[in-house]
Amino acid sequence: MRNTAKITTAVLAAGALTLGLSACGADSSDTDGPLIVAASPVPHAEILNFVKDNLAKKEGLDLQVKEFTDYVTPNTATQDGSVGANYFQNKPYLDDFNKKNGTDIVPVVTVHLEPLGLYSHKVKKADDLKSGATVAIPNDTVNEARALKLLAANGVITLKAGVGNEATPSDITKNPKNLKFKELEAAQTPRSLDDVDAAVVNGNYAIESDLKPSKDALVLESPKNNPYGNFLAVKKGNEDDPRVKKLAKLLTSPEVKKFIQDKYAGSVLASF
């Protein structure tokens, strides 16, 4: 049940992507053609469009950006060659995805971190959550574990010792507020804020929903030694594609770092 809605979204989106690419005749495997990159709208597509509009032409890179709102289709499209690369995910998520789907997608270069945060329309501090409160968390394996670890790091719950990136609510050993957890597709968590007491929201979805992680989060992930940096990724074997190398260079340029700092004001952090 955890992934049913997401897989349905992915299938529909993949069909739409195939039709779109067929119509325009694009071929992501042609290294002389445009590099098509699948990305989440915020901040990934915004960063890519900054590169496209300001830096790509000078480097001789024809960059096309395709936006997706789910966390499945960008990888399936990269694997089947519908797109040449993607930019939306972190390493624990990719490792889990490759393992479960038999894909061989690899990271190229890490660009930024979007701190995961706990948000609420009903309380101002995590300590103010009432007994029996409902907290929405992402339902994909890695982001659910990440959400629970965020709550544990801030003393809201206690997790079983040594729990990793597959933690679920069943791994909670202490829950002093008797919190109830509502598992939702990651994109739905900010939309749930009027219906639950609090929600753990991925940084990109928080920004899309006009939440400011650096100001609005009740608790926020620390960037120190954080393994969840987001990166440019390709199907294994395409790392040396000259278009990918050009994009990797541009995504880690001083111009992109300044763009991230100026536009996101601490809600997105450059990782280079």
mmCIF file of N, CA, C and O in Angstrom, residues 112-188:
data_model
loop_
_atom_site.group_PDB
_atom_site.id
_atom_site.type_symbol
_atom_site.label_atom_id
_atom_site.label_comp_id
_atom_site.label_asym_id
_atom_site.label_seq_id
_atom_site.Cartn_x
_atom_site.Cartn_y
_atom_site.Cartn_z
ATOM 1 N N HIS A 112 23.395 20.083 -3.835
ATOM 2 C CA HIS A 112 22.812 20.840 -2.719
ATOM 3 C C HIS A 112 22.128 19.928 -1.716
ATOM 4 O O HIS A 112 21.890 18.754 -1.986
ATOM 5 N N LEU A 113 21.813 20.513 -0.575
ATOM 6 C CA LEU A 113 21.040 19.840 0.474
ATOM 7 C C LEU A 113 19.767 20.626 0.730
ATOM 8 O O LEU A 113 19.792 21.854 0.823
ATOM 9 N N GLU A 114 18.647 19.902 0.834
ATOM 10 C CA GLU A 114 17.374 20.501 1.243
ATOM 11 C C GLU A 114 17.043 19.936 2.625
ATOM 12 O O GLU A 114 16.616 18.801 2.742
ATOM 13 N N PRO A 115 17.255 20.697 3.679
ATOM 14 C CA PRO A 115 17.007 20.146 5.014
ATOM 15 C C PRO A 115 15.546 19.729 5.202
ATOM 16 O O PRO A 115 14.621 20.461 4.852
ATOM 17 N N LEU A 116 15.357 18.529 5.723
ATOM 18 C CA LEU A 116 14.017 18.035 6.049
ATOM 19 C C LEU A 116 13.540 18.741 7.317
ATOM 20 O O LEU A 116 14.332 18.961 8.235
ATOM 21 N N GLY A 117 12.261 19.107 7.355
ATOM 22 C CA GLY A 117 11.767 19.835 8.520
ATOM 23 C C GLY A 117 10.412 19.359 9.001
ATOM 24 O O GLY A 117 9.641 18.734 8.264
ATOM 25 N N LEU A 118 10.129 19.666 10.269
ATOM 26 C CA LEU A 118 8.814 19.418 10.857
ATOM 27 C C LEU A 118 8.053 20.740 10.869
ATOM 28 O O LEU A 118 8.557 21.748 11.372
ATOM 29 N N TYR A 119 6.837 20.733 10.322
ATOM 30 C CA TYR A 119 6.027 21.948 10.201
ATOM 31 C C TYR A 119 4.661 21.721 10.837
ATOM 32 O O TYR A 119 4.188 20.587 10.954
ATOM 33 N N SER A 120 4.032 22.828 11.218
ATOM 34 C CA SER A 120 2.685 22.735 11.787
ATOM 35 C C SER A 120 1.938 24.041 11.583
ATOM 36 O O SER A 120 2.541 25.116 11.623
ATOM 37 N N HIS A 121 0.633 23.932 11.377
ATOM 38 C CA HIS A 121 -0.253 25.097 11.374
ATOM 39 C C HIS A 121 -0.920 25.280 12.738
ATOM 40 O O HIS A 121 -1.682 26.223 12.920
ATOM 41 N N LYS A 122 -0.620 24.367 13.661
ATOM 42 C CA LYS A 122 -1.357 24.360 14.927
ATOM 43 C C LYS A 122 -0.502 24.638 16.160
ATOM 44 O O LYS A 122 -1.037 25.060 17.191
ATOM 45 N N VAL A 123 0.790 24.363 16.073
ATOM 46 C CA VAL A 123 1.674 24.633 17.221
ATOM 47 C C VAL A 123 2.910 25.373 16.738
ATOM 48 O O VAL A 123 3.269 25.322 15.556
ATOM 49 N N LYS A 124 3.564 26.059 17.659
ATOM 50 C CA LYS A 124 4.750 26.854 17.332
ATOM 51 C C LYS A 124 6.048 26.127 17.661
ATOM 52 O O LYS A 124 7.111 26.504 17.174
ATOM 53 N N LYS A 125 5.960 25.104 18.523
ATOM 54 C CA LYS A 125 7.143 24.348 18.914
ATOM 55 C C LYS A 125 6.801 22.857 18.947
ATOM 56 O O LYS A 125 5.645 22.489 19.227
ATOM 57 N N ALA A 126 7.789 22.018 18.690
ATOM 58 C CA ALA A 126 7.561 20.576 18.720
ATOM 59 C C ALA A 126 7.090 20.135 20.102
ATOM 60 O O ALA A 126 6.252 19.230 20.231
ATOM 61 N N ASP A 127 7.596 20.790 21.144
ATOM 62 C CA ASP A 127 7.205 20.434 22.511
ATOM 63 C C ASP A 127 5.725 20.701 22.782
ATOM 64 O O ASP A 127 5.152 20.162 23.732
ATOM 65 N N ASP A 128 5.099 21.536 21.949
ATOM 66 C CA ASP A 128 3.690 21.893 22.160
ATOM 67 C C ASP A 128 2.719 20.869 21.569
ATOM 68 O O ASP A 128 1.503 21.002 21.734
ATOM 69 N N LEU A 129 3.241 19.886 20.847
ATOM 70 C CA LEU A 129 2.365 18.845 20.305
ATOM 71 C C LEU A 129 1.653 18.135 21.458
ATOM 72 O O LEU A 129 2.287 17.748 22.450
ATOM 73 N N LYS A 130 0.359 17.957 21.334
ATOM 74 C CA LYS A 130 -0.432 17.357 22.407
ATOM 75 C C LYS A 130 -0.341 15.831 22.369
ATOM 76 O O LYS A 130 -0.006 15.229 21.343
ATOM 77 N N SER A 131 -0.666 15.214 23.458
ATOM 78 C CA SER A 131 -0.700 13.759 23.517
ATOM 79 C C SER A 131 -1.702 13.222 22.499
ATOM 80 O O SER A 131 -2.829 13.724 22.402
ATOM 81 N N GLY A 132 -1.272 12.241 21.712
ATOM 82 C CA GLY A 132 -2.141 11.656 20.700
ATOM 83 C C GLY A 132 -2.174 12.414 19.392
ATOM 84 O O GLY A 132 -2.958 12.075 18.498
ATOM 85 N N ALA A 133 -1.325 13.431 19.244
ATOM 86 C CA ALA A 133 -1.297 14.225 18.010
ATOM 87 C C ALA A 133 -0.908 13.356 16.819
ATOM 88 O O ALA A 133 -0.191 12.362 16.952
ATOM 89 N N THR A 134 -1.383 13.751 15.638
ATOM 90 C CA THR A 134 -1.081 13.032 14.405
ATOM 91 C C THR A 134 -0.012 13.789 13.622
ATOM 92 O O THR A 134 -0.138 14.993 13.384
ATOM 93 N N VAL A 135 1.023 13.051 13.233
ATOM 94 C CA VAL A 135 2.125 13.629 12.464
ATOM 95 C C VAL A 135 2.221 12.909 11.127
ATOM 96 O O VAL A 135 2.349 11.676 11.076
ATOM 97 N N ALA A 136 2.145 13.658 10.035
ATOM 98 C CA ALA A 136 2.299 13.081 8.699
ATOM 99 C C ALA A 136 3.784 12.932 8.385
ATOM 100 O O ALA A 136 4.582 13.816 8.689
ATOM 101 N N ILE A 137 4.140 11.796 7.779
ATOM 102 C CA ILE A 137 5.519 11.548 7.364
ATOM 103 C C ILE A 137 5.524 10.953 5.959
ATOM 104 O O ILE A 137 4.547 10.328 5.546
ATOM 105 N N PRO A 138 6.613 11.131 5.209
ATOM 106 C CA PRO A 138 6.675 10.549 3.863
ATOM 107 C C PRO A 138 6.593 9.029 3.934
ATOM 108 O O PRO A 138 7.070 8.406 4.893
ATOM 109 N N ASN A 139 6.003 8.403 2.894
ATOM 110 C CA ASN A 139 5.808 6.952 2.950
ATOM 111 C C ASN A 139 6.843 6.155 2.175
ATOM 112 O O ASN A 139 6.817 4.934 2.195
ATOM 113 N N ASP A 140 7.779 6.814 1.461
ATOM 114 C CA ASP A 140 8.832 6.033 0.812
ATOM 115 C C ASP A 140 9.874 5.661 1.861
ATOM 116 O O ASP A 140 10.094 6.381 2.841
ATOM 117 N N THR A 141 10.520 4.538 1.655
ATOM 118 C CA THR A 141 11.351 3.928 2.693
ATOM 119 C C THR A 141 12.371 4.881 3.294
ATOM 120 O O THR A 141 12.442 5.067 4.512
ATOM 121 N N VAL A 142 13.185 5.500 2.447
ATOM 122 C CA VAL A 142 14.289 6.314 2.953
ATOM 123 C C VAL A 142 13.790 7.586 3.617
ATOM 124 O O VAL A 142 14.246 7.959 4.707
ATOM 125 N N ASN A 143 12.844 8.292 2.996
ATOM 126 C CA ASN A 143 12.377 9.545 3.579
ATOM 127 C C ASN A 143 11.556 9.327 4.843
ATOM 128 O O ASN A 143 11.533 10.190 5.722
ATOM 129 N N GLU A 144 10.888 8.178 4.950
ATOM 130 C CA GLU A 144 10.200 7.869 6.203
ATOM 131 C C GLU A 144 11.223 7.699 7.328
ATOM 132 O O GLU A 144 11.075 8.260 8.423
ATOM 133 N N ALA A 145 12.280 6.935 7.051
ATOM 134 C CA ALA A 145 13.328 6.753 8.060
ATOM 135 C C ALA A 145 13.992 8.085 8.398
ATOM 136 O O ALA A 145 14.272 8.379 9.567
ATOM 137 N N ARG A 146 14.225 8.872 7.389
ATOM 138 C CA ARG A 146 14.846 10.187 7.592
ATOM 139 C C ARG A 146 13.964 11.064 8.484
ATOM 140 O O ARG A 146 14.450 11.765 9.380
ATOM 141 N N ALA A 147 12.652 11.015 8.268
ATOM 142 C CA ALA A 147 11.712 11.796 9.080
ATOM 143 C C ALA A 147 11.734 11.334 10.538
ATOM 144 O O ALA A 147 11.753 12.148 11.468
ATOM 145 N N LEU A 148 11.736 10.036 10.729
ATOM 146 C CA LEU A 148 11.749 9.504 12.092
ATOM 147 C C LEU A 148 13.055 9.837 12.795
ATOM 148 O O LEU A 148 13.078 10.161 13.993
ATOM 149 N N LYS A 149 14.164 9.799 12.058
ATOM 150 C CA LYS A 149 15.456 10.148 12.656
ATOM 151 C C LYS A 149 15.512 11.637 13.007
ATOM 152 O O LYS A 149 16.142 12.024 13.993
ATOM 153 N N LEU A 150 14.854 12.471 12.201
ATOM 154 C CA LEU A 150 14.776 13.899 12.533
ATOM 155 C C LEU A 150 14.040 14.093 13.859
ATOM 156 O O LEU A 150 14.496 14.846 14.734
ATOM 157 N N LEU A 151 12.915 13.402 14.032
ATOM 158 C CA LEU A 151 12.145 13.516 15.273
ATOM 159 C C LEU A 151 12.941 12.970 16.457
ATOM 160 O O LEU A 151 12.925 13.548 17.552
ATOM 161 N N ALA A 152 13.665 11.881 16.225
ATOM 162 C CA ALA A 152 14.467 11.304 17.304
ATOM 163 C C ALA A 152 15.620 12.232 17.697
ATOM 164 O O ALA A 152 15.927 12.389 18.884
ATOM 165 N N ALA A 153 16.242 12.850 16.709
ATOM 166 C CA ALA A 153 17.367 13.749 16.978
ATOM 167 C C ALA A 153 16.937 14.950 17.800
ATOM 168 O O ALA A 153 17.765 15.577 18.476
ATOM 169 N N ASN A 154 15.642 15.271 17.756
ATOM 170 C CA ASN A 154 15.127 16.420 18.489
ATOM 171 C C ASN A 154 14.312 16.026 19.718
ATOM 172 O O ASN A 154 13.567 16.835 20.266
ATOM 173 N N GLY A 155 14.455 14.774 20.143
ATOM 174 C CA GLY A 155 13.867 14.328 21.395
ATOM 175 C C GLY A 155 12.368 14.092 21.378
ATOM 176 O O GLY A 155 11.757 13.910 22.430
ATOM 177 N N VAL A 156 11.765 14.071 20.191
ATOM 178 C CA VAL A 156 10.312 13.861 20.111
ATOM 179 C C VAL A 156 9.970 12.395 20.329
ATOM 180 O O VAL A 156 8.970 12.055 20.975
ATOM 181 N N ILE A 157 10.810 11.507 19.772
ATOM 182 C CA ILE A 157 10.651 10.067 19.931
ATOM 183 C C ILE A 157 12.034 9.470 20.168
ATOM 184 O O ILE A 157 13.054 10.156 20.041
ATOM 185 N N THR A 158 12.074 8.193 20.472
ATOM 186 C CA THR A 158 13.336 7.456 20.543
ATOM 187 C C THR A 158 13.228 6.249 19.619
ATOM 188 O O THR A 158 12.202 5.550 19.628
ATOM 189 N N LEU A 159 14.279 6.032 18.831
ATOM 190 C CA LEU A 159 14.298 4.903 17.903
ATOM 191 C C LEU A 159 15.198 3.799 18.428
ATOM 192 O O LEU A 159 16.125 4.035 19.212
ATOM 193 N N LYS A 160 14.934 2.593 17.964
ATOM 194 C CA LYS A 160 15.758 1.429 18.291
ATOM 195 C C LYS A 160 17.217 1.717 17.933
ATOM 196 O O LYS A 160 17.509 2.283 16.878
ATOM 197 N N ALA A 161 18.130 1.337 18.775
ATOM 198 C CA ALA A 161 19.555 1.585 18.540
ATOM 199 C C ALA A 161 20.009 0.940 17.236
ATOM 200 O O ALA A 161 19.650 -0.207 16.938
ATOM 201 N N GLY A 162 20.777 1.693 16.448
ATOM 202 C CA GLY A 162 21.349 1.162 15.216
ATOM 203 C C GLY A 162 20.408 1.120 14.042
ATOM 204 O O GLY A 162 20.760 0.604 12.976
ATOM 205 N N VAL A 163 19.210 1.667 14.182
ATOM 206 C CA VAL A 163 18.257 1.630 13.079
ATOM 207 C C VAL A 163 18.791 2.473 11.926
ATOM 208 O O VAL A 163 19.417 3.518 12.115
ATOM 209 N N GLY A 164 18.592 2.004 10.700
ATOM 210 C CA GLY A 164 19.156 2.679 9.537
ATOM 211 C C GLY A 164 18.127 3.340 8.663
ATOM 212 O O GLY A 164 17.127 3.892 9.157
ATOM 213 N N ASN A 165 18.341 3.251 7.344
ATOM 214 C CA ASN A 165 17.503 3.957 6.388
ATOM 215 C C ASN A 165 16.225 3.205 6.022
ATOM 216 O O ASN A 165 15.566 3.547 5.037
ATOM 217 N N GLU A 166 15.891 2.182 6.814
ATOM 218 C CA GLU A 166 14.628 1.470 6.603
ATOM 219 C C GLU A 166 13.751 1.528 7.853
ATOM 220 O O GLU A 166 12.837 0.730 8.027
ATOM 221 N N ALA A 167 14.028 2.502 8.720
ATOM 222 C CA ALA A 167 13.244 2.642 9.946
ATOM 223 C C ALA A 167 11.785 2.955 9.637
ATOM 224 O O ALA A 167 11.476 3.698 8.703
ATOM 225 N N THR A 168 10.898 2.381 10.422
ATOM 226 C CA THR A 168 9.459 2.638 10.324
ATOM 227 C C THR A 168 8.950 2.939 11.736
ATOM 228 O O THR A 168 9.682 2.766 12.719
ATOM 229 N N PRO A 169 7.701 3.362 11.863
ATOM 230 C CA PRO A 169 7.164 3.603 13.209
ATOM 231 C C PRO A 169 7.273 2.404 14.142
ATOM 232 O O PRO A 169 7.292 2.575 15.367
ATOM 233 N N SER A 170 7.386 1.197 13.602
ATOM 234 C CA SER A 170 7.518 0.017 14.464
ATOM 235 C C SER A 170 8.881 -0.018 15.166
ATOM 236 O O SER A 170 9.072 -0.795 16.112
ATOM 237 N N ASP A 171 9.818 0.812 14.730
ATOM 238 C CA ASP A 171 11.140 0.872 15.354
ATOM 239 C C ASP A 171 11.210 1.918 16.461
ATOM 240 O O ASP A 171 12.277 2.139 17.041
ATOM 241 N N ILE A 172 10.089 2.567 16.751
ATOM 242 C CA ILE A 172 10.055 3.542 17.836
ATOM 243 C C ILE A 172 9.999 2.806 19.176
ATOM 244 O O ILE A 172 9.142 1.949 19.393
ATOM 245 N N THR A 173 10.926 3.132 20.059
ATOM 246 C CA THR A 173 10.967 2.481 21.381
ATOM 247 C C THR A 173 10.357 3.355 22.468
ATOM 248 O O THR A 173 9.895 2.839 23.486
ATOM 249 N N LYS A 174 10.383 4.672 22.271
ATOM 250 C CA LYS A 174 9.753 5.586 23.222
ATOM 251 C C LYS A 174 8.981 6.644 22.456
ATOM 252 O O LYS A 174 9.511 7.251 21.521
ATOM 253 N N ASN A 175 7.730 6.851 22.852
ATOM 254 C CA ASN A 175 6.856 7.813 22.191
ATOM 255 C C ASN A 175 6.056 8.525 23.280
ATOM 256 O O ASN A 175 4.871 8.274 23.475
ATOM 257 N N PRO A 176 6.726 9.413 24.036
ATOM 258 C CA PRO A 176 6.107 9.999 25.237
ATOM 259 C C PRO A 176 4.814 10.745 24.980
ATOM 260 O O PRO A 176 3.976 10.855 25.878
ATOM 261 N N LYS A 177 4.626 11.269 23.770
ATOM 262 C CA LYS A 177 3.398 11.997 23.463
ATOM 263 C C LYS A 177 2.350 11.106 22.782
ATOM 264 O O LYS A 177 1.295 11.589 22.370
ATOM 265 N N ASN A 178 2.675 9.809 22.659
ATOM 266 C CA ASN A 178 1.750 8.867 22.000
ATOM 267 C C ASN A 178 1.329 9.375 20.620
ATOM 268 O O ASN A 178 0.143 9.334 20.261
ATOM 269 N N LEU A 179 2.307 9.873 19.883
ATOM 270 C CA LEU A 179 2.023 10.409 18.548
ATOM 271 C C LEU A 179 1.534 9.313 17.622
ATOM 272 O O LEU A 179 1.975 8.160 17.690
ATOM 273 N N LYS A 180 0.630 9.690 16.725
ATOM 274 C CA LYS A 180 0.163 8.795 15.672
ATOM 275 C C LYS A 180 0.786 9.270 14.364
ATOM 276 O O LYS A 180 0.881 10.480 14.119
ATOM 277 N N PHE A 181 1.193 8.321 13.529
ATOM 278 C CA PHE A 181 1.886 8.676 12.296
ATOM 279 C C PHE A 181 1.034 8.328 11.083
ATOM 280 O O PHE A 181 0.537 7.210 10.954
ATOM 281 N N LYS A 182 0.879 9.315 10.216
ATOM 282 C CA LYS A 182 0.105 9.150 8.988
ATOM 283 C C LYS A 182 1.077 9.128 7.817
ATOM 284 O O LYS A 182 1.740 10.135 7.539
ATOM 285 N N GLU A 183 1.195 7.988 7.144
ATOM 286 C CA GLU A 183 2.154 7.824 6.055
ATOM 287 C C GLU A 183 1.532 8.288 4.743
ATOM 288 O O GLU A 183 0.497 7.757 4.311
ATOM 289 N N LEU A 184 2.159 9.276 4.117
ATOM 290 C CA LEU A 184 1.652 9.857 2.880
ATOM 291 C C LEU A 184 2.760 9.928 1.838
ATOM 292 O O LEU A 184 3.940 9.973 2.185
ATOM 293 N N GLU A 185 2.373 9.974 0.567
ATOM 294 C CA GLU A 185 3.358 10.254 -0.470
ATOM 295 C C GLU A 185 4.015 11.593 -0.126
ATOM 296 O O GLU A 185 3.345 12.537 0.317
ATOM 297 N N ALA A 186 5.324 11.680 -0.320
ATOM 298 C CA ALA A 186 6.073 12.863 0.112
ATOM 299 C C ALA A 186 5.458 14.164 -0.383
ATOM 300 O O ALA A 186 5.395 15.154 0.358
ATOM 301 N N ALA A 187 4.984 14.169 -1.622
ATOM 302 C CA ALA A 187 4.414 15.397 -2.191
ATOM 303 C C ALA A 187 3.143 15.835 -1.470
ATOM 304 O O ALA A 187 2.760 17.017 -1.537
ATOM 305 N N GLN A 188 2.487 14.912 -0.771
ATOM 306 C CA GLN A 188 1.225 15.226 -0.102
ATOM 307 C C GLN A 188 1.418 15.787 1.307
ATOM 308 O O GLN A 188 0.480 16.347 1.889
#
